[in-house]
CSV table of C-alpha atoms and ligand atoms in Angstrom, one decimal:
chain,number,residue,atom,x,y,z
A,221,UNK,CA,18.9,-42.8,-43.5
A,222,UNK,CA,17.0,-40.9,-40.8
A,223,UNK,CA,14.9,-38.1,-42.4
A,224,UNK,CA,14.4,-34.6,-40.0
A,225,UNK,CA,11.8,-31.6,-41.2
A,226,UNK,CA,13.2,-28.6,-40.0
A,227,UNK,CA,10.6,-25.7,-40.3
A,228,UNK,CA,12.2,-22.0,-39.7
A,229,UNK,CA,13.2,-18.8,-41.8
A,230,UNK,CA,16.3,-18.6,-44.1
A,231,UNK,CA,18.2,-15.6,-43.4
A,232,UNK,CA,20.5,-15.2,-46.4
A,233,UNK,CA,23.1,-13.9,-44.2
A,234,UNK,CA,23.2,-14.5,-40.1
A,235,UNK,CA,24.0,-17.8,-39.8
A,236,UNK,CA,21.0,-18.7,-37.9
A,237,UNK,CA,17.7,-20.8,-38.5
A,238,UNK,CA,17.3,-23.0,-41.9
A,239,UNK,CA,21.4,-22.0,-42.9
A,240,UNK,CA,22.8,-23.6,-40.1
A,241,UNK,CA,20.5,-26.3,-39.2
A,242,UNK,CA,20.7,-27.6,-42.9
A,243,UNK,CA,24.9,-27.9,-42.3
A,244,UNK,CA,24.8,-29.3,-38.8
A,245,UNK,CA,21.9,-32.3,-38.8
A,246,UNK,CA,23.1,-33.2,-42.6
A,247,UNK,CA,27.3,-33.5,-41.2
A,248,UNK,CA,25.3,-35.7,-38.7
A,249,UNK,CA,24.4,-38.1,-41.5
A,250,UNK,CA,20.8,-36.9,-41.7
A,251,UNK,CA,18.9,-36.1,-44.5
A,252,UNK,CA,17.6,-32.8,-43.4
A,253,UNK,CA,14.1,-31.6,-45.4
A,254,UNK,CA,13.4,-27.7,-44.7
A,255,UNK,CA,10.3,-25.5,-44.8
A,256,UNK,CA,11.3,-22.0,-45.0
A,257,UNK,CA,8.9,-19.8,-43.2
A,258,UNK,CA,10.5,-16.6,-44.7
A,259,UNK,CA,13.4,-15.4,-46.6
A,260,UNK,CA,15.3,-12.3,-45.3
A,261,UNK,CA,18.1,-10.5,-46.1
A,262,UNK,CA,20.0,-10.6,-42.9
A,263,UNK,CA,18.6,-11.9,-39.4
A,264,UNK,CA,16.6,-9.2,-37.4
A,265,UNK,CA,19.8,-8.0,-35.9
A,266,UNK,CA,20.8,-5.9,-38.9
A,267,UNK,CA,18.8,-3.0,-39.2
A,268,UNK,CA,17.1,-2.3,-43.0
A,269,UNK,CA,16.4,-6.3,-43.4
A,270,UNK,CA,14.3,-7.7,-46.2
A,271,UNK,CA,11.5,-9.9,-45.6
A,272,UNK,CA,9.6,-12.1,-47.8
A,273,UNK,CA,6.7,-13.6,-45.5
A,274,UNK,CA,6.1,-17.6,-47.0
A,275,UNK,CA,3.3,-18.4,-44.5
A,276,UNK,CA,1.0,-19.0,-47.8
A,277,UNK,CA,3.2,-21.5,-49.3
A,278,UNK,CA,3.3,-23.8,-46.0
A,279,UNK,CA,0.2,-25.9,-46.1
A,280,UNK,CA,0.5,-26.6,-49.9
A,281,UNK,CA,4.2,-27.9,-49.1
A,282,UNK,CA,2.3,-30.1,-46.2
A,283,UNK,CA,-0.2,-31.4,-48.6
A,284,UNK,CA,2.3,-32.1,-51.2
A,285,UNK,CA,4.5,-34.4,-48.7
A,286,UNK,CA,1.4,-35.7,-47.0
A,287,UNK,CA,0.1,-36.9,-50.5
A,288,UNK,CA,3.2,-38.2,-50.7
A,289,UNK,CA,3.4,-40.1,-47.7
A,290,UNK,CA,6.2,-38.5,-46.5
A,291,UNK,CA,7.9,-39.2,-42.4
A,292,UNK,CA,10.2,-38.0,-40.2
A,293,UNK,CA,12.3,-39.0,-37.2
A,294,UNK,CA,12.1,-35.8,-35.6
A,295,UNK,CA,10.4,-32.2,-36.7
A,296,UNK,CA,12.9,-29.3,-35.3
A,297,UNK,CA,10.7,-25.8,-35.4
A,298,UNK,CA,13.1,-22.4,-34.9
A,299,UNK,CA,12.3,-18.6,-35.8
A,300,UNK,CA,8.2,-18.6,-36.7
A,301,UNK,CA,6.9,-15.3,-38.3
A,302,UNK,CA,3.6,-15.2,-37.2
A,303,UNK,CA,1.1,-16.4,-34.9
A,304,UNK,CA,-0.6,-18.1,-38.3
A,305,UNK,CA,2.6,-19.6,-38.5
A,306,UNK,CA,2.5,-21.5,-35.2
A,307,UNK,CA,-0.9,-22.8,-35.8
A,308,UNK,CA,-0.1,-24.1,-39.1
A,309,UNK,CA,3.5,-25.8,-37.5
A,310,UNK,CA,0.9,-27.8,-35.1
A,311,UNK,CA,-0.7,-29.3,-38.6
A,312,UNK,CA,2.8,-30.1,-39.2
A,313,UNK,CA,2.6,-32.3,-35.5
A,314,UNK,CA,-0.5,-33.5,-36.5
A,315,UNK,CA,0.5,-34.2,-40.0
A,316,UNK,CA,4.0,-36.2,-39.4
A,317,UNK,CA,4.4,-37.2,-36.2
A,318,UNK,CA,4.1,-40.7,-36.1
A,319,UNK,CA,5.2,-43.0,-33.1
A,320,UNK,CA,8.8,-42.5,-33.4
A,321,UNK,CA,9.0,-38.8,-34.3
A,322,UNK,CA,10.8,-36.5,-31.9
A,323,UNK,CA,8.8,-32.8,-31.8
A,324,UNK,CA,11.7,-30.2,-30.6
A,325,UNK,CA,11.1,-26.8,-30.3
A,326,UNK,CA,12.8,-23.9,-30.2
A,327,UNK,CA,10.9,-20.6,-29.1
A,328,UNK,CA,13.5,-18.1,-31.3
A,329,UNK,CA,11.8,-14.8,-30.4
A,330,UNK,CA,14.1,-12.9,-27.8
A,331,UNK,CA,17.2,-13.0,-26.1
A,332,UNK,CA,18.9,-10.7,-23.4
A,333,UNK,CA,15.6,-9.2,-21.8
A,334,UNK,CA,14.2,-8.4,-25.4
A,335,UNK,CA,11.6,-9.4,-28.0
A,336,UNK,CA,13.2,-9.8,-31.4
A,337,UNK,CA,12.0,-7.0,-33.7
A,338,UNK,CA,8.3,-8.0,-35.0
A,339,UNK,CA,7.1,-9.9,-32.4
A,340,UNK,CA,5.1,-9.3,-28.9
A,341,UNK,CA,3.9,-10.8,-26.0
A,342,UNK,CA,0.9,-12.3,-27.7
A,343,UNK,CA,3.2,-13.9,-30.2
A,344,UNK,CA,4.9,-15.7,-27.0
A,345,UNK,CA,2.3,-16.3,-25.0
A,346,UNK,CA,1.2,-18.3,-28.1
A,347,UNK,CA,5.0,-20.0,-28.6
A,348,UNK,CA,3.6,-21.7,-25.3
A,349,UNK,CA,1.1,-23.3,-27.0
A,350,UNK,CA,3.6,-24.9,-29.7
A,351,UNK,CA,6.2,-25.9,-26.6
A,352,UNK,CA,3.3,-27.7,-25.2
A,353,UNK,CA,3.0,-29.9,-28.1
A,354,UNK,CA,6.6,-30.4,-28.2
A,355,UNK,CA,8.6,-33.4,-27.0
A,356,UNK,CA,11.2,-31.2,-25.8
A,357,UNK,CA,11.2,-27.5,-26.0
A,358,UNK,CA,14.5,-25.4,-25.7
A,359,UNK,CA,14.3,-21.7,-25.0
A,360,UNK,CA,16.8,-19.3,-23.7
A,361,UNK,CA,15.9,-17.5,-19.8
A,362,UNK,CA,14.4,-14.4,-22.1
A,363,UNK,CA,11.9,-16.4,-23.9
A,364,UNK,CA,11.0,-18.6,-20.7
A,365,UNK,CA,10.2,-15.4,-19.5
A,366,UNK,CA,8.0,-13.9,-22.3
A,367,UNK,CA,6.1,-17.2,-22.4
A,368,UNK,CA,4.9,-17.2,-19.1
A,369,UNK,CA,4.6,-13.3,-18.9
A,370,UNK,CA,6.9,-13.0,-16.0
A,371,UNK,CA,9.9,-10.5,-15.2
A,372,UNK,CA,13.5,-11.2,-17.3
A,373,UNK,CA,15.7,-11.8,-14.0
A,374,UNK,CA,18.6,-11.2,-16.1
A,375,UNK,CA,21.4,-13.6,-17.8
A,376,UNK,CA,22.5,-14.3,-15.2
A,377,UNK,CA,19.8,-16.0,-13.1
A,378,UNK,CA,20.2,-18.4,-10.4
A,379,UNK,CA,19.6,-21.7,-10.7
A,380,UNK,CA,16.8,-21.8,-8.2
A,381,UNK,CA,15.0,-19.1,-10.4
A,382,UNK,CA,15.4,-20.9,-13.9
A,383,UNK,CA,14.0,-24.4,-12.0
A,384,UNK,CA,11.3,-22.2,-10.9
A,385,UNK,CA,10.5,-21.2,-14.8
A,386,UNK,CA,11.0,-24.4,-15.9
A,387,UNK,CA,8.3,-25.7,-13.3
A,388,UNK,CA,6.0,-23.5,-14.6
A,389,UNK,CA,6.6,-24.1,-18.2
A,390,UNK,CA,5.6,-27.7,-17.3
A,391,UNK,CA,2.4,-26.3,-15.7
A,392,UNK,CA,1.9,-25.1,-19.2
A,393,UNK,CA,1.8,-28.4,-20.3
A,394,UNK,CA,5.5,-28.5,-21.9
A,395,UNK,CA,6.7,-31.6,-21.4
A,396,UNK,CA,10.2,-31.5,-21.4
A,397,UNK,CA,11.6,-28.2,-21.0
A,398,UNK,CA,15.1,-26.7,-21.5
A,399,UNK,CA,16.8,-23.6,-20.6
A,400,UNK,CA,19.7,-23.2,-22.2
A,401,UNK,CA,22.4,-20.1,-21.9
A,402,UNK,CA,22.0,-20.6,-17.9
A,403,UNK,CA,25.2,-19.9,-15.9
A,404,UNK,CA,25.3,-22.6,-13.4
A,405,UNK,CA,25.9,-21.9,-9.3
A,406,UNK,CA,29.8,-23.1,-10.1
A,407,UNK,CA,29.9,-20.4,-12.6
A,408,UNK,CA,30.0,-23.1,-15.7
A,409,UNK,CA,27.8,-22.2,-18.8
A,410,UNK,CA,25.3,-24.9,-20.1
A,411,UNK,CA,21.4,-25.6,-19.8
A,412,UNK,CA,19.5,-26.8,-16.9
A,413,UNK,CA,16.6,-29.4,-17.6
A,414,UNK,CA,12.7,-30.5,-16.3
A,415,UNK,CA,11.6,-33.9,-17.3
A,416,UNK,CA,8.5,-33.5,-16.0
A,417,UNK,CA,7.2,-37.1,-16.5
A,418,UNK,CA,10.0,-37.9,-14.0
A,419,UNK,CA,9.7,-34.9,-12.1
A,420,UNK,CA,13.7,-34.4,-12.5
A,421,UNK,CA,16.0,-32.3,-13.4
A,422,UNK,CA,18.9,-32.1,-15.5
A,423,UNK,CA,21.9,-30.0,-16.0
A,424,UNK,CA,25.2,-29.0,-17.6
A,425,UNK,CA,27.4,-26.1,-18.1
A,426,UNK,CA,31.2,-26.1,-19.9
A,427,UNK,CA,33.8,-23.3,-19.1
A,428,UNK,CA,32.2,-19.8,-19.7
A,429,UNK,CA,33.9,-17.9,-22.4
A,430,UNK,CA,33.3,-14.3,-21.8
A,431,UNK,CA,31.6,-13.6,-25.3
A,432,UNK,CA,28.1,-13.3,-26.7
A,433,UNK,CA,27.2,-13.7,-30.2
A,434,UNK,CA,23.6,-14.3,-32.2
A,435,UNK,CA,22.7,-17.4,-33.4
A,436,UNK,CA,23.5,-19.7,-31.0
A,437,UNK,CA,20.6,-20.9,-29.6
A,438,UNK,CA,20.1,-22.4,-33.3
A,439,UNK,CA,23.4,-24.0,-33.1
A,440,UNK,CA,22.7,-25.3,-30.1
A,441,UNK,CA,19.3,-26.7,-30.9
A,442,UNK,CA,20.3,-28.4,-34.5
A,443,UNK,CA,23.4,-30.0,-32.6
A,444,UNK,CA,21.1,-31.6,-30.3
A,445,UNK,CA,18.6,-32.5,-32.6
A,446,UNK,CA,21.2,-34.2,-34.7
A,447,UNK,CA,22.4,-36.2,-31.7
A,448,UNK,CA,19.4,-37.6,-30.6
A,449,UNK,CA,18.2,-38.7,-33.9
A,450,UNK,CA,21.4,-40.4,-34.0
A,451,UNK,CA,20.2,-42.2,-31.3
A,452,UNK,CA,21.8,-40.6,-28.3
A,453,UNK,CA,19.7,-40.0,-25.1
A,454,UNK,CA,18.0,-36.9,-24.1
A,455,UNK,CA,20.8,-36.0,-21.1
A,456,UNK,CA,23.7,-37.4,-23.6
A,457,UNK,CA,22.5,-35.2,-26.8
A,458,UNK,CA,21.8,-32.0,-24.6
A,459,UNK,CA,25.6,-32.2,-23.5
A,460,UNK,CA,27.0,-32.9,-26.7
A,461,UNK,CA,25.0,-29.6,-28.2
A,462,UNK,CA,26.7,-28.0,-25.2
A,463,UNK,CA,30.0,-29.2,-25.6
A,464,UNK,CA,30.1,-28.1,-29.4
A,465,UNK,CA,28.2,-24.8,-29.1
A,466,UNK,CA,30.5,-23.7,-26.5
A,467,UNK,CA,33.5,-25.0,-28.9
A,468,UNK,CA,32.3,-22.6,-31.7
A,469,UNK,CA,31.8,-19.6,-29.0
A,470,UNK,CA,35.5,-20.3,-28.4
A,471,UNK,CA,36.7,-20.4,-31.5
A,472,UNK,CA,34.7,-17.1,-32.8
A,473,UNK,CA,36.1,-15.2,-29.5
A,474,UNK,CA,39.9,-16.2,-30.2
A,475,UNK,CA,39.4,-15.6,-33.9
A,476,UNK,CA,40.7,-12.3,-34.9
A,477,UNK,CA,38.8,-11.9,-38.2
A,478,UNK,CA,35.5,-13.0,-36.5
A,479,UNK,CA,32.3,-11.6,-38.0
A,480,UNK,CA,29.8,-9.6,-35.4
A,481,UNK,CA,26.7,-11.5,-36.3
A,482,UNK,CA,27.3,-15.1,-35.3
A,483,UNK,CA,29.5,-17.9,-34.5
A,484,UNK,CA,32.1,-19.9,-36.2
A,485,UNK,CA,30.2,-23.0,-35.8
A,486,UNK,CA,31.5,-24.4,-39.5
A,487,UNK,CA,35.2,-25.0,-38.3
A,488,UNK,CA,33.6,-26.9,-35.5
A,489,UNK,CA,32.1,-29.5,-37.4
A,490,UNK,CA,34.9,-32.3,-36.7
A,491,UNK,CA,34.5,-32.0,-33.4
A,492,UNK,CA,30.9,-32.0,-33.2
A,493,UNK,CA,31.2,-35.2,-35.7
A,494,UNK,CA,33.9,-36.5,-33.2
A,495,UNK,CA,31.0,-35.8,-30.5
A,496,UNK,CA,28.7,-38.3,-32.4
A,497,UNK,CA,31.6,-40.8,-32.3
A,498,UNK,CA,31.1,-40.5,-36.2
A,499,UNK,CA,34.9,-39.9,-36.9
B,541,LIG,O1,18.9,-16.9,-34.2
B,541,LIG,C1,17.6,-16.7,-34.1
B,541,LIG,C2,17.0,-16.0,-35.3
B,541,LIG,C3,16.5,-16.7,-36.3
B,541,LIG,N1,15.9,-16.1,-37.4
B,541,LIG,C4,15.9,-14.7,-37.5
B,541,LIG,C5,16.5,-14.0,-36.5
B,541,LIG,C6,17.1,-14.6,-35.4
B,541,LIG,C7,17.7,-13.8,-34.3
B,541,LIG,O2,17.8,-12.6,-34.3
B,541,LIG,O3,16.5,-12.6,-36.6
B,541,LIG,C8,15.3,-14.1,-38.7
């Protein structure tokens, strides 16, 4: 069985980070090992959250696996606390990534213009560092924009801006990276791409649905991350993360007894597994 390390917070309620990339990569058929950074109440979102920092616990976890000779076929990295935090995540790298092992990272820090609650623009200019180590790295425009210190042009940005970011997240060393939440010039929803070892890019958008909701980015990221370590490629996992995040944004806008907080992305699961050509 493929093994994944995913290393972000657990929000006890959200549905975000560790509690829905432990659902998605397992119904993927991966054995999905966490780290939990911290443990809060609710996601950042609520107002009056807990917040149990776990920054001291992460290196003896990383002995304890290193001693026991543990691998992975990818290490996923969401919502980080602290800048300690990212520098310990690059031990991580250093620690279990072996030939085979696929680095993805997603910057969680902001979204529509804004820095989550707790972080600043030291924090992102440092998230750089970590994309840069990354094999693929998948922010939203918002945290494109924190890491390179530039103006938010908005959600929706043209596609010749969100090229120009991603050119200039390459210049920052990140290999691979990935906007996603980009509304496309034909007015479809998806992510637009820079492989930057083939000076290319890449995109994809699926029929906007005229609804925002938290925790999405961490849908989309697991869903990809389960799909390529299922063997897909890049372009082909990207578009299956697309295809099922915007299924569970659909289903949470039509559903009457929707929560405010996040998506519906559990009664999405067959499709996603449908996706994978698993079912
Ligand atoms: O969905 C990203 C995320 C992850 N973890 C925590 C958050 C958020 C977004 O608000 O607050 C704790």
């Amino acid at each position: 069985m493929k093994r994944v390390a995913s290393i972000q917070d657990i929000s006890c309620i959200g549905k975000c980070s560790l509690t829905v990339a432990l659902p998605i990569i397992s119904a993927a058929g991966i054995e999905t090992s966490i780290v939990p950074t911290a443990v809060l109440s609710t996601h950042t979102q609520f107002s009056g959250f807990t917040f149990r920092d776990l920054t001291d616990d992460m290196e003896p976890i990383r002995d304890h696996w290193v001693k026991e000779g543990f691998k992975f076929d990818a290490i996923y990295t969401g919502y980080l606390g602290s800048l300690r935090q990212i520098e310990i995540v690059k031990s991580y790298f250093k620690s279990f990534a072996g030939e085979g092992t696929v680095k993805i990272v997603d910057p969680a820090m902001a979204d529509n213009g804004n820095l989550y609650v707790g972080f600043d623009s030291a924090f992102a200019k440092e998230m750089t560092s970590l994309c840069a180590e990354s094999d693929i790295a998948l922010p939203n425009i918002s945290e494109a924009v924190f890491m390179l210190g530039e103006d938010y042009p908005g959600e929706d940005a043209s596609e010749n801006i969100t090229k120009e970011l991603l050119k200039k997240l390459a210049e920052k060393g990140v290999r691979f990276p990935v906007i996603t939440g980009v509304t496309l010039s034909d007015g479809t929803f998806g992510f637009i791409g820079f492989d930057s070892a083939k000076n290319e890019f890449i995109s994809y958008g699926t029929e906007k649905v005229p609804y925002k909701s938290h925790g999405t980015g961490d849908v989309y990221a697991s869903a990809f991350t389960g799909a390529l370590v299922n063997g897909k490629s890049i372009y082909d996992a990207l578009v299956i993360a697309a295809d099922y995040t915007a299924a569970c944004i659909r289903n949470t806008y039509n559903d009457p007894d929707k929560v405010n907080y996040a998506v519906n992305f559990e009664l999405e699961l067959p499709y996603y597994l449908k996706l994978l050509g698993k079912i």
